[in-house]
CSV table of C-alpha atoms and ligand atoms in Angstrom, one decimal:
chain,number,residue,atom,x,y,z
A,29,MET,CA,22.8,27.3,-90.6
A,30,THR,CA,19.9,28.3,-89.5
A,31,LEU,CA,18.3,32.0,-90.1
A,32,SER,CA,16.4,34.1,-87.8
A,33,THR,CA,13.9,34.0,-90.0
A,34,GLN,CA,12.4,33.9,-93.3
A,35,SER,CA,13.2,38.0,-93.8
A,36,ALA,CA,16.9,38.4,-92.1
A,37,PRO,CA,19.2,39.5,-94.7
A,38,LEU,CA,23.4,37.1,-95.0
A,39,ALA,CA,26.1,39.0,-94.1
A,40,LEU,CA,29.9,37.1,-94.8
A,41,ILE,CA,32.4,39.0,-93.0
A,42,THR,CA,36.5,37.6,-93.2
A,43,GLY,CA,38.3,38.7,-91.2
A,44,ALA,CA,35.4,38.8,-88.7
A,45,SER,CA,37.1,37.8,-85.5
A,46,THR,CA,38.5,41.4,-84.0
A,47,GLY,CA,39.0,44.7,-84.9
A,48,ILE,CA,37.4,46.5,-88.0
A,49,GLY,CA,35.0,42.8,-88.9
A,50,ALA,CA,34.2,42.3,-85.2
A,51,THR,CA,32.4,45.6,-85.3
A,52,TYR,CA,30.9,45.1,-88.8
A,53,ALA,CA,29.7,41.7,-87.0
A,54,ASP,CA,27.9,44.2,-84.2
A,55,ARG,CA,26.9,46.9,-86.2
A,56,LEU,CA,25.2,44.1,-88.7
A,57,ALA,CA,23.7,42.0,-86.1
A,58,LYS,CA,22.3,45.7,-84.6
A,59,ARG,CA,20.4,46.1,-88.1
A,60,GLY,CA,19.2,42.2,-87.6
A,61,TYR,CA,21.4,40.5,-90.2
A,62,ASP,CA,22.5,36.8,-89.7
A,63,LEU,CA,26.2,36.9,-89.4
A,64,ILE,CA,28.8,34.0,-90.9
A,65,LEU,CA,31.9,35.3,-88.9
A,66,VAL,CA,34.8,34.0,-91.4
A,67,ALA,CA,38.6,33.5,-89.2
A,68,ARG,CA,41.2,31.3,-88.1
A,69,ASP,CA,40.8,31.9,-85.0
A,70,GLY,CA,38.0,29.3,-84.7
A,71,VAL,CA,37.4,29.8,-80.6
A,72,LYS,CA,37.5,33.6,-80.7
A,73,LEU,CA,34.7,33.5,-84.2
A,74,GLU,CA,32.2,30.8,-81.8
A,75,GLN,CA,32.4,32.9,-78.8
A,76,LEU,CA,31.6,36.4,-81.3
A,77,ALA,CA,28.8,34.6,-82.9
A,78,ALA,CA,27.4,33.6,-78.9
A,79,ASP,CA,28.2,36.5,-77.8
A,80,ILE,CA,25.8,37.9,-80.5
A,81,SER,CA,23.1,35.7,-81.0
A,82,GLN,CA,22.6,36.4,-77.8
A,83,ARG,CA,22.6,40.3,-77.6
A,84,TYR,CA,20.4,40.4,-80.7
A,85,GLY,CA,19.1,37.1,-81.3
A,86,VAL,CA,20.0,36.6,-85.0
A,87,ALA,CA,21.7,33.9,-86.0
A,88,ALA,CA,25.4,33.9,-86.3
A,89,LYS,CA,28.0,31.1,-87.6
A,90,ALA,CA,31.2,31.0,-86.9
A,91,PHE,CA,32.9,29.8,-89.7
A,92,PRO,CA,37.3,29.0,-88.9
A,93,ALA,CA,39.3,30.0,-92.7
A,94,ASP,CA,43.4,30.5,-93.2
A,95,LEU,CA,43.0,33.2,-95.8
A,96,THR,CA,45.9,32.0,-97.4
A,97,ASP,CA,45.8,28.6,-97.5
A,98,GLY,CA,43.9,27.3,-101.0
A,99,GLU,CA,42.4,24.4,-99.1
A,100,SER,CA,40.6,26.4,-96.5
A,101,LEU,CA,39.8,29.2,-98.9
A,102,LYS,CA,38.4,26.6,-101.4
A,103,LYS,CA,36.3,24.9,-98.4
A,104,LEU,CA,34.4,29.3,-97.9
A,105,GLU,CA,33.7,29.4,-102.1
A,106,GLN,CA,31.9,26.4,-101.9
A,107,PHE,CA,30.5,27.3,-98.7
A,108,ILE,CA,29.4,31.2,-100.5
A,109,GLN,CA,28.7,28.3,-104.1
A,110,ALA,CA,26.3,26.4,-101.4
A,111,THR,CA,24.9,29.6,-100.1
A,112,PRO,CA,22.8,31.6,-102.7
A,113,ALA,CA,21.4,33.5,-98.6
A,114,ILE,CA,24.3,35.9,-98.8
A,115,SER,CA,23.5,39.4,-99.7
A,116,LEU,CA,26.2,41.0,-98.3
A,117,LEU,CA,29.7,40.6,-98.2
A,118,ILE,CA,31.9,42.4,-96.8
A,119,ASN,CA,36.3,41.1,-97.7
A,120,ASN,CA,37.6,43.3,-94.4
A,121,ALA,CA,40.2,39.9,-93.2
A,122,GLY,CA,43.7,42.2,-93.9
A,123,THR,CA,46.9,42.0,-92.7
A,124,ILE,CA,50.6,43.7,-92.7
A,125,LEU,CA,54.3,43.4,-93.1
A,126,PRO,CA,55.5,43.7,-90.1
A,127,GLY,CA,58.4,44.4,-91.0
A,128,GLY,CA,58.4,46.7,-94.2
A,129,PHE,CA,59.7,45.1,-97.9
A,130,LYS,CA,62.9,44.8,-97.4
A,131,ASN,CA,63.1,42.8,-93.9
A,132,SER,CA,60.3,40.7,-95.5
A,133,ASP,CA,60.7,36.7,-97.1
A,134,VAL,CA,58.9,36.3,-100.3
A,135,GLU,CA,56.8,34.0,-97.9
A,136,ALA,CA,55.6,36.2,-96.0
A,137,ILE,CA,54.8,38.6,-98.6
A,138,ASP,CA,53.0,35.7,-100.9
A,139,LYS,CA,50.7,35.4,-97.8
A,140,LEU,CA,50.5,39.0,-97.7
A,141,ILE,CA,49.1,39.0,-101.3
A,142,GLN,CA,47.3,36.4,-101.3
A,143,LEU,CA,44.9,37.6,-98.0
A,144,ASN,CA,44.8,40.7,-99.1
A,145,VAL,CA,44.6,40.6,-103.2
A,146,THR,CA,43.3,36.7,-104.1
A,147,SER,CA,40.8,36.2,-101.4
A,148,VAL,CA,39.4,39.7,-102.3
A,149,ALA,CA,38.6,38.7,-106.4
A,150,ARG,CA,38.2,35.2,-106.1
A,151,LEU,CA,35.8,35.7,-102.9
A,152,SER,CA,34.0,38.6,-104.7
A,153,ARG,CA,33.4,36.4,-107.9
A,154,VAL,CA,31.6,33.3,-106.1
A,155,ALA,CA,29.6,35.3,-104.6
A,156,LEU,CA,28.7,37.4,-107.2
A,157,ASP,CA,25.4,34.7,-108.4
A,158,GLY,CA,24.6,34.4,-105.5
A,159,LEU,CA,24.4,38.0,-104.4
A,160,ARG,CA,22.5,39.0,-107.6
A,161,GLN,CA,19.6,36.2,-106.4
A,162,HIS,CA,18.7,40.1,-104.0
A,163,GLN,CA,17.6,43.2,-104.2
A,164,HIS,CA,20.0,44.7,-102.5
A,165,GLY,CA,23.2,43.0,-102.8
A,166,GLY,CA,26.0,43.1,-102.4
A,167,ILE,CA,29.5,43.8,-101.7
A,168,ILE,CA,31.6,45.9,-99.0
A,169,ASN,CA,35.7,46.0,-99.9
A,170,ILE,CA,37.9,47.2,-96.8
A,171,ALA,CA,41.1,48.6,-98.4
A,172,SER,CA,42.9,51.8,-96.8
A,173,VAL,CA,43.9,55.3,-97.4
A,174,LEU,CA,46.9,54.2,-98.4
A,175,ALA,CA,46.2,53.1,-101.8
A,176,LEU,CA,46.6,56.1,-102.3
A,177,ALA,CA,49.5,57.9,-99.8
A,178,ALA,CA,52.4,55.4,-101.9
A,179,GLU,CA,55.1,57.0,-99.3
A,180,ILE,CA,53.7,56.3,-96.2
A,181,SER,CA,53.9,52.7,-96.6
A,182,ASP,CA,55.7,49.4,-97.0
A,183,PRO,CA,55.2,48.4,-101.3
A,184,VAL,CA,53.6,45.8,-100.9
A,185,TYR,CA,50.9,46.2,-98.4
A,186,THR,CA,50.2,49.7,-99.9
A,187,ALA,CA,49.9,48.2,-103.6
A,188,SER,CA,47.8,45.8,-101.9
A,189,LYS,CA,45.1,48.3,-100.8
A,190,ALA,CA,45.2,50.5,-104.2
A,191,PHE,CA,44.3,46.7,-105.5
A,192,VAL,CA,41.3,47.0,-103.7
A,193,LEU,CA,40.2,50.4,-104.3
A,194,THR,CA,40.7,49.6,-108.8
A,195,PHE,CA,39.1,46.3,-108.0
A,196,THR,CA,36.7,48.3,-106.2
A,197,GLN,CA,36.0,50.7,-108.9
A,198,SER,CA,36.5,49.0,-111.7
A,199,LEU,CA,33.6,46.4,-110.7
A,200,GLN,CA,31.3,49.0,-110.2
A,201,VAL,CA,32.1,50.2,-113.5
A,202,GLU,CA,31.5,46.4,-115.1
A,203,LEU,CA,28.6,45.2,-113.7
A,204,ALA,CA,26.9,48.8,-113.0
A,205,ASP,CA,23.7,46.8,-114.4
A,206,SER,CA,23.9,44.3,-112.4
A,207,GLY,CA,21.2,45.9,-109.2
A,208,LEU,CA,24.6,44.8,-107.0
A,209,TYR,CA,26.3,47.7,-104.7
A,210,PHE,CA,30.0,47.8,-104.7
A,211,GLN,CA,31.1,49.9,-101.9
A,212,VAL,CA,34.9,50.3,-101.0
A,213,VAL,CA,36.1,52.0,-97.7
A,214,LEU,CA,39.8,53.6,-97.3
A,215,PRO,CA,40.3,53.7,-93.3
A,216,ALA,CA,42.9,55.7,-92.0
A,217,ALA,CA,44.6,54.7,-88.8
A,218,THR,CA,41.9,53.1,-86.9
A,219,ARG,CA,42.4,51.3,-83.4
A,220,THR,CA,42.6,47.6,-83.9
A,221,GLU,CA,44.7,44.8,-83.0
A,222,ILE,CA,46.7,45.7,-86.6
A,223,TRP,CA,48.9,48.0,-84.3
A,224,ASN,CA,50.6,45.2,-82.1
A,225,LYS,CA,50.8,43.0,-84.5
A,226,GLY,CA,52.5,45.1,-86.9
A,227,GLY,CA,55.4,46.0,-84.3
A,228,LYS,CA,53.6,48.9,-83.4
A,229,ASN,CA,53.6,51.0,-80.8
A,230,ILE,CA,49.8,52.7,-81.4
A,231,ASP,CA,49.6,55.4,-78.6
A,232,GLU,CA,52.5,56.2,-80.3
A,233,ILE,CA,50.9,56.9,-83.6
A,234,PRO,CA,48.7,60.9,-84.2
A,235,GLY,CA,45.0,60.6,-85.5
A,236,MET,CA,44.3,57.4,-84.9
A,237,MET,CA,40.2,56.9,-85.4
A,238,GLU,CA,38.4,54.8,-82.4
A,239,VAL,CA,36.4,51.3,-84.8
A,240,GLY,CA,33.4,51.7,-83.7
A,241,GLU,CA,33.9,55.4,-85.3
A,242,LEU,CA,34.6,53.8,-88.3
A,243,VAL,CA,32.7,51.4,-88.9
A,244,ASP,CA,29.9,53.5,-88.0
A,245,ALA,CA,31.0,55.8,-90.8
A,246,ALA,CA,31.1,54.0,-92.8
A,247,LEU,CA,27.9,52.6,-92.6
A,248,VAL,CA,26.7,55.8,-93.2
A,249,GLY,CA,28.1,55.8,-96.5
A,250,PHE,CA,27.1,52.2,-97.5
A,251,ASP,CA,23.8,53.6,-96.4
A,252,ASN,CA,24.4,56.7,-99.3
A,253,LYS,CA,25.5,53.7,-101.5
A,254,GLU,CA,28.3,55.7,-101.9
A,255,PRO,CA,31.5,54.0,-104.4
A,256,VAL,CA,33.9,55.0,-101.8
A,257,THR,CA,34.1,56.3,-98.8
A,258,ILE,CA,36.7,58.0,-97.1
A,259,PRO,CA,36.1,58.2,-92.9
A,260,PRO,CA,39.1,60.5,-92.5
A,261,LEU,CA,38.6,62.6,-95.5
A,262,GLN,CA,37.1,66.2,-93.7
A,263,ASP,CA,36.7,68.2,-97.2
A,264,GLU,CA,35.3,65.4,-99.7
A,265,THR,CA,35.2,67.9,-102.5
A,266,LYS,CA,39.0,67.1,-102.8
A,267,TRP,CA,38.1,63.7,-103.2
A,268,LEU,CA,35.6,64.5,-106.1
A,269,GLU,CA,38.0,67.6,-107.5
A,270,PHE,CA,41.1,63.9,-107.6
A,271,GLU,CA,39.1,61.3,-109.3
A,272,LYS,CA,36.6,63.7,-111.9
A,273,LEU,CA,41.1,64.9,-112.9
A,274,ARG,CA,41.4,61.0,-112.6
A,275,LYS,CA,38.5,60.0,-115.0
A,276,ALA,CA,39.9,63.1,-117.2
A,277,LEU,CA,43.6,61.5,-117.5
A,278,VAL,CA,41.2,58.4,-119.6
A,279,PRO,CA,40.2,59.2,-123.3
A,280,GLU,CA,43.8,60.9,-123.8
A,281,PHE,CA,45.6,57.3,-122.8
A,282,LEU,CA,44.1,56.7,-125.6
A,283,GLN,CA,46.4,57.7,-128.5
A,284,GLY,CA,48.3,55.8,-131.0
A,285,GLN,CA,51.1,58.3,-130.6
A,286,ALA,CA,53.9,58.4,-128.3
A,287,ALA,CA,53.4,61.9,-126.9
A,288,PRO,CA,56.6,64.2,-127.6
A,289,ARG,CA,58.5,64.1,-125.1
A,290,TYR,CA,59.1,60.7,-125.9
A,291,ARG,CA,60.1,61.1,-129.7
B,316,NAP,N1,43.7,49.7,-87.9
B,316,NAP,C1,43.5,50.1,-89.3
B,316,NAP,O1,44.8,51.3,-89.4
B,316,NAP,C2,43.4,50.1,-91.0
B,316,NAP,C3,43.7,50.8,-91.4
B,316,NAP,C4,43.2,50.9,-92.4
B,316,NAP,C5,43.2,49.7,-93.4
B,316,NAP,N2,43.0,48.5,-92.7
B,316,NAP,C6,42.5,46.8,-93.9
B,316,NAP,O2,40.9,47.1,-92.2
B,316,NAP,C7,40.6,45.6,-92.5
B,316,NAP,C8,40.4,45.0,-90.8
B,316,NAP,O3,42.3,45.2,-89.8
B,316,NAP,P1,42.2,45.4,-88.6
B,316,NAP,O4,42.6,46.7,-88.5
B,316,NAP,O5,40.9,45.1,-88.2
B,316,NAP,O6,43.2,44.6,-88.7
B,316,NAP,P2,43.0,43.2,-86.9
B,316,NAP,O7,42.4,43.7,-85.6
B,316,NAP,O8,44.6,43.0,-87.6
B,316,NAP,O9,41.7,42.4,-88.0
B,316,NAP,C9,42.4,41.1,-89.0
B,316,NAP,C10,41.3,39.9,-89.0
B,316,NAP,O10,41.5,39.2,-90.0
B,316,NAP,C11,41.8,38.4,-89.8
B,316,NAP,N3,43.0,37.1,-90.6
B,316,NAP,C12,44.2,37.5,-90.5
B,316,NAP,N4,44.9,36.8,-90.9
B,316,NAP,C13,44.2,35.7,-92.3
B,316,NAP,C14,43.7,34.3,-92.3
B,316,NAP,N5,45.0,34.1,-92.7
B,316,NAP,N6,42.4,34.4,-93.0
B,316,NAP,C15,40.9,34.5,-92.2
B,316,NAP,N7,41.0,35.5,-91.8
B,316,NAP,C16,42.9,36.2,-91.5
B,316,NAP,C17,42.3,38.1,-88.5
B,316,NAP,O11,41.7,37.2,-87.4
B,316,NAP,P3,42.6,35.9,-87.3
B,316,NAP,O12,43.9,36.4,-87.0
B,316,NAP,O13,42.0,34.7,-85.8
B,316,NAP,O14,42.3,35.1,-88.4
B,316,NAP,C18,41.6,39.4,-87.7
B,316,NAP,O15,39.4,39.1,-87.4
B,316,NAP,C19,42.1,45.0,-93.2
B,316,NAP,O16,42.0,44.5,-94.6
B,316,NAP,C20,43.5,46.0,-92.4
B,316,NAP,O17,44.3,46.1,-94.2
B,316,NAP,C21,43.0,48.8,-91.2
């Protein structure tokens, strides 16, 4: 693709055709990023790319891909490896199980895992070498507050988001010396098409955040280099205390003997 200027940063966003991904595309273009927009609906992506280029004067390219399709994913991986100019990867594409776990067939479960889990890990891996060439390279992974709330949604979606949270936190540790920034964002209910796709009436769900508010808040977290960003959480100290307690447990797991209650 032709970049708008030599110095414009380049971001790749998955799930960019609607909702949170499309809003990231808008906000990053406003900040002067050139964009690569990924989703299945090529027509929608082309329209969005043209609209964004016209409004903000940046270069935007549509890259239609079904991330649950092996061939399609491989092509995107090859594109990422051949495009080291990418300095920001946003793993945002995600889906839900409309019928919940007990009403879903194994193919739907497998596809959700391929999209919400496998593509996140694989795209992050192939992007690393290129990202490292940038002074401010990074990855934003979109998880969900459901990563911390197993009680609320279906087991596979919830666990897929727990993967994204833990995966990103572990990347932050393994690649602490890389100079890269890894952010994980945990939205709660946000007004996008995902709810209709899941057969839910959006107007019946309490505490729905507007998508612009969610992305703008997540970008404040990004600018502050926050490791974990939870836009709806009003009292940040609760999360910090939770993390402190979790981290304090870690050395306690390093024991060769079972606890007395198991003997
Ligand atoms: N909205 C919420 O309440 C909420 C809350 C917490 C977390 N999240 C997370 O936020 C992320 C974005 O969700 P959203 O609410 O913006 O949903 P959305 O409006 O349904 O958008 C999902 C995006 O992913 C793309 N996508 C779906 N399946 C794909 C596939 N197989 N291959 C490639 N792209 C695919 C869709 O485009 P195509 O259909 O054209 O492929 C679309 O661009 C997801 O990871 C979701 O789990 C959302």
